[in-house]
PDB file of C-alpha atoms in Angstrom:
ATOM      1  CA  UNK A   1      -3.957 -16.328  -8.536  1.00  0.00           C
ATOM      2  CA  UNK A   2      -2.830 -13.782  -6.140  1.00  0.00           C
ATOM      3  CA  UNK A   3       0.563 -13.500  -5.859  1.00  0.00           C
ATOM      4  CA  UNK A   4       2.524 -10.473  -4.525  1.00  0.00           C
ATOM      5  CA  UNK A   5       5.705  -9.084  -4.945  1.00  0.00           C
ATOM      6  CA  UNK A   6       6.927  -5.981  -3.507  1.00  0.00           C
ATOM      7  CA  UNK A   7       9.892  -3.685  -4.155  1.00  0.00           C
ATOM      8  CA  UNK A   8      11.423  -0.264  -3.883  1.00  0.00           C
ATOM      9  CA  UNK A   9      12.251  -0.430  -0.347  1.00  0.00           C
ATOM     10  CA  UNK A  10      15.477   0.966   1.282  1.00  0.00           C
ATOM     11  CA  UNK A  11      17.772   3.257   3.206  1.00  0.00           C
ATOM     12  CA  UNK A  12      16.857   7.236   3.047  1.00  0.00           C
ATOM     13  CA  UNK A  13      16.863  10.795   4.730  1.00  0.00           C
ATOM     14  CA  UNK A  14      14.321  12.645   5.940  1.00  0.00           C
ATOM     15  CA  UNK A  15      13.106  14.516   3.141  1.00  0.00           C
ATOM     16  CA  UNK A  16      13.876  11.817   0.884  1.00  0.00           C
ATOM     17  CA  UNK A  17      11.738  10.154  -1.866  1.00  0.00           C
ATOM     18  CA  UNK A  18      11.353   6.746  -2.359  1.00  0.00           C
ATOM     19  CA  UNK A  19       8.899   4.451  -5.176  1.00  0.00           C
ATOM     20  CA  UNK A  20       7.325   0.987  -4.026  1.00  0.00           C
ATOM     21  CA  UNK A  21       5.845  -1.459  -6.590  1.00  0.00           C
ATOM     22  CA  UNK A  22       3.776  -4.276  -6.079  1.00  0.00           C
ATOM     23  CA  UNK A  23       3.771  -6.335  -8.759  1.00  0.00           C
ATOM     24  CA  UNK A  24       0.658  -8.832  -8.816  1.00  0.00           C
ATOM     25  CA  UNK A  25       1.043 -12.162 -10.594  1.00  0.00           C
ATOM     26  CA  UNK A  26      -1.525 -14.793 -11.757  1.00  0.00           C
ATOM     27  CA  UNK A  27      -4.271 -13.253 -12.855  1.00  0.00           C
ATOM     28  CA  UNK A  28      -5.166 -10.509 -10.715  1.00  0.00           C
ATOM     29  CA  UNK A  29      -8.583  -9.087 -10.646  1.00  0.00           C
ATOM     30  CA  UNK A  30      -9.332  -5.681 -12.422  1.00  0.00           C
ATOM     31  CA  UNK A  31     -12.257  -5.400  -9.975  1.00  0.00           C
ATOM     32  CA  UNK A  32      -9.934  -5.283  -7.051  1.00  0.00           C
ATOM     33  CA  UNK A  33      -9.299  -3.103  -4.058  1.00  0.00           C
ATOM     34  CA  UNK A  34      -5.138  -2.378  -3.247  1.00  0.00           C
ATOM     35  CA  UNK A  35      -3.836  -0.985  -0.654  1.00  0.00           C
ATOM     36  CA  UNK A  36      -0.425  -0.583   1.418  1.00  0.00           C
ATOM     37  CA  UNK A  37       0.295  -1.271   4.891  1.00  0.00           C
ATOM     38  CA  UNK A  38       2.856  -0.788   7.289  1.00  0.00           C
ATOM     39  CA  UNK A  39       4.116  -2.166  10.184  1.00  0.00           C
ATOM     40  CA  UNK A  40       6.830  -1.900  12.972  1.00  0.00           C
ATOM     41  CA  UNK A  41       7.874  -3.874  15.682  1.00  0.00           C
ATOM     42  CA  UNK A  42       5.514  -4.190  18.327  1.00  0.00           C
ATOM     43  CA  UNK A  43       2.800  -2.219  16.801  1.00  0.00           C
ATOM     44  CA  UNK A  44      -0.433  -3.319  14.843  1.00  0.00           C
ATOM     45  CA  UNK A  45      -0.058  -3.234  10.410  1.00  0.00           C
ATOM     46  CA  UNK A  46      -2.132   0.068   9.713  1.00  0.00           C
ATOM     47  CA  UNK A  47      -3.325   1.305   6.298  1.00  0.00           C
ATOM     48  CA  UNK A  48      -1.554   4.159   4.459  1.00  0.00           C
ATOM     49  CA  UNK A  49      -3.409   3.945   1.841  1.00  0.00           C
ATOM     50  CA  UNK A  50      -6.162   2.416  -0.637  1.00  0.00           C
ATOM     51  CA  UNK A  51      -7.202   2.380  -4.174  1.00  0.00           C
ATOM     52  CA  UNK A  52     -10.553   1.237  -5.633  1.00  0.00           C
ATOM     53  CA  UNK A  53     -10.902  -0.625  -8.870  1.00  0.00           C
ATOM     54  CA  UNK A  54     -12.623   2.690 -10.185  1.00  0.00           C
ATOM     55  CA  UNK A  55      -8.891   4.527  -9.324  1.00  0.00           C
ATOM     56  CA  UNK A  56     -10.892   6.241  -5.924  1.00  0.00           C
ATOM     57  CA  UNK A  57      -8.278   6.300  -3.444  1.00  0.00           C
ATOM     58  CA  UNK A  58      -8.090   7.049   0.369  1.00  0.00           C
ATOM     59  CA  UNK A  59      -4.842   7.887   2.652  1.00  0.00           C
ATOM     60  CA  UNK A  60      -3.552   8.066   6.340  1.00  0.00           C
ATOM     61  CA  UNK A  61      -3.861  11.944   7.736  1.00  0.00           C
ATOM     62  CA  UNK A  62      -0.473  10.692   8.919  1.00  0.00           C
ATOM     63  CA  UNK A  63       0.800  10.523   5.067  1.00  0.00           C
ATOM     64  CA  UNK A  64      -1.713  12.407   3.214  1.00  0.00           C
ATOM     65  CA  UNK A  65       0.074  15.362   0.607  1.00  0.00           C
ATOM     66  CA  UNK A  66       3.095  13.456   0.894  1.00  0.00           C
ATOM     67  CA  UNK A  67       2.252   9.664  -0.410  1.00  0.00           C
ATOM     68  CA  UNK A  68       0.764   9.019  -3.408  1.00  0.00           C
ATOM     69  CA  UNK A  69      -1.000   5.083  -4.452  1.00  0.00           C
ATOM     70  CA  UNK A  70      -1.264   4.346  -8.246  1.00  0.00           C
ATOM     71  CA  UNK A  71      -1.607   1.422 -10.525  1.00  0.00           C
ATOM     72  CA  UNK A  72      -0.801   0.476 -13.853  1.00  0.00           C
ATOM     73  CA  UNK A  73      -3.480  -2.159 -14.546  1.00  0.00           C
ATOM     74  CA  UNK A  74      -1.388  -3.311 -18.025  1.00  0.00           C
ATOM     75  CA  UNK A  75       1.584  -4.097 -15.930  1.00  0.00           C
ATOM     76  CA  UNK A  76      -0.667  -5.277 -12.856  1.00  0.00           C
ATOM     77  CA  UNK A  77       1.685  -3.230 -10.879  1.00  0.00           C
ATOM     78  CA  UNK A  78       0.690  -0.906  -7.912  1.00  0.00           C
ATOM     79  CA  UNK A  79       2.849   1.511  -6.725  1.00  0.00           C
ATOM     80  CA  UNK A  80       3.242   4.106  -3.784  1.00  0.00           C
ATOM     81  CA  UNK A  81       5.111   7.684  -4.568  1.00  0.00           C
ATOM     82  CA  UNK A  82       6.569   8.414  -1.135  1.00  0.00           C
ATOM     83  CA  UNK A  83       8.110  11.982  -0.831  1.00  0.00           C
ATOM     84  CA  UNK A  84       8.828  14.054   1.892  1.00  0.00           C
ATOM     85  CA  UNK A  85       9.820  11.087   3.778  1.00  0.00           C
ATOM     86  CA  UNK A  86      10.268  11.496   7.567  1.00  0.00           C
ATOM     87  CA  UNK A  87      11.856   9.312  10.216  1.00  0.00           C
ATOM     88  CA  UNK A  88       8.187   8.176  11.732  1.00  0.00           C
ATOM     89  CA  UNK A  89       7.830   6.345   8.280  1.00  0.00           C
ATOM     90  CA  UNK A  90       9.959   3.735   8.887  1.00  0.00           C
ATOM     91  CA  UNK A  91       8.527   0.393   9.033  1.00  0.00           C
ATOM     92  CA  UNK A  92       8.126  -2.864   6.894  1.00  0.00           C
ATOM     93  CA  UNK A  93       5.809  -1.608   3.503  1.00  0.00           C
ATOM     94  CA  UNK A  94       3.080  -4.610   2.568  1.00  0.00           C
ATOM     95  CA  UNK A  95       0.985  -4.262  -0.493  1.00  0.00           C
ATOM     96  CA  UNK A  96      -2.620  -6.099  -0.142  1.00  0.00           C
ATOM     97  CA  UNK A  97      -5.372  -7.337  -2.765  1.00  0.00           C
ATOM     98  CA  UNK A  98      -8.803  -7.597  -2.291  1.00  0.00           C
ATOM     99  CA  UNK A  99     -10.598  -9.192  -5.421  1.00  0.00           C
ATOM    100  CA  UNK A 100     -13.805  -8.022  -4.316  1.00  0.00           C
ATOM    101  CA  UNK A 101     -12.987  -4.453  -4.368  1.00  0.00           C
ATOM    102  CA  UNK A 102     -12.758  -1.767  -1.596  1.00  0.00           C
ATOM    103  CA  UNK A 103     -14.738  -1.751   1.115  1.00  0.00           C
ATOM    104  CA  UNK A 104     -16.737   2.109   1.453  1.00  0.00           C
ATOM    105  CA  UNK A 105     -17.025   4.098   4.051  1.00  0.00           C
ATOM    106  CA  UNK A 106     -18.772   7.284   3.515  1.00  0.00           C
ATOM    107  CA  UNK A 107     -18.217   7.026  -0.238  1.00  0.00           C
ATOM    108  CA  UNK A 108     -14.272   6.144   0.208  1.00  0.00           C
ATOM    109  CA  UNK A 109     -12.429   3.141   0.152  1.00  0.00           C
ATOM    110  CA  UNK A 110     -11.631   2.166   3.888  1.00  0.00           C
ATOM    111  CA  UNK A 111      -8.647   2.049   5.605  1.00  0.00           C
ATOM    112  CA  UNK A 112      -9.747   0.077   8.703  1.00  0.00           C
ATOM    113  CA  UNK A 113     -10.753  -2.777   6.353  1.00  0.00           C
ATOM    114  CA  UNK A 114      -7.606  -5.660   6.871  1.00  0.00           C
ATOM    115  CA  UNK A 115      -9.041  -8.633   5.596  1.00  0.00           C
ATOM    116  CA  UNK A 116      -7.506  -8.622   2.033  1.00  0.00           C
ATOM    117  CA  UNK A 117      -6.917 -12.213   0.626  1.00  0.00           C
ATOM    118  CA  UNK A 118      -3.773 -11.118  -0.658  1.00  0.00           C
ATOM    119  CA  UNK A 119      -0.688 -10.320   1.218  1.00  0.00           C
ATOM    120  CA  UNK A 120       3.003  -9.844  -0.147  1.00  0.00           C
ATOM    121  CA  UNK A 121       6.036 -10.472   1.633  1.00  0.00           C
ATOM    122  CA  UNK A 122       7.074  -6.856   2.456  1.00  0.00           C
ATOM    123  CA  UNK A 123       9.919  -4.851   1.789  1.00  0.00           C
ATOM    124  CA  UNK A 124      11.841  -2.729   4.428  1.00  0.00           C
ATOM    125  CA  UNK A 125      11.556   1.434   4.508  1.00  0.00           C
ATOM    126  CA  UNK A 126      13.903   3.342   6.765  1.00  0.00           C
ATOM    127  CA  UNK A 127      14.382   6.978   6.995  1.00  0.00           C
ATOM    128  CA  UNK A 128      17.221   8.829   8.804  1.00  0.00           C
ATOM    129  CA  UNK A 129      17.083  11.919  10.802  1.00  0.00           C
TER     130      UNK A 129
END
């Protein structure tokens, strides 16, 4: 149980699009809580954004109107729409599971919330100016 594979990732200019997928393998959990990270060199992984079992979802002010998380429970895939892509999203793209589903904060799923069981290997987003 709980293995993640990521994909999608690659070489873009600003005002680009680009699609992740996360495929999860081994009997993932319907009841759990997704999300994708990001991370660059020298800096702390931070949320972008979060989906609930229920399909709730919660994003970054930082990507919000521009990034868009869905999954496809049939192909236990979870994606992330990225449009409008600018230079500052550049980094290394995780996806995370959480059998236990999201944790809530004020009704939404959290995005300060980092201990997901789950982690894939990443895959590698860079966006020219």
């Amino acid at each position: 149980q709980g293995q993640l594979a990521e994909s999608g990732g690659g070489s873009v200019q600003a005002g680009g699009s680009l699609r992740l997928a996360c495929v999860a393998s081994g009997n993932p959990s319907r009841g759990s809580c997704m999300a994708w990270f990001r991370q660059t060199p020298g800096n702390e992984r931070e949320a972008v954004a979060v989906i609930d079992s229920d399909g709730s979802t919660n994003y970054a002010d930082s990507v919000k109107g521009r990034f868009t998380i869905s999954k496809d429970n049939a192909k236990n895939t979870l994606y992330l729409e990225m449009d409008a892509l600018k230079p500052e999203d550049s980094a290394m793209y995780y996806c995370a599971d959480d059998p236990w589903g999201c944790t809530l904060i004020s009704g939404s799923p959290s995005l300060v919330y980092r201990d997901y069981k789950y982690w894939g290997q990443g895959t590698q987003v860079t966006v020219s100016s």
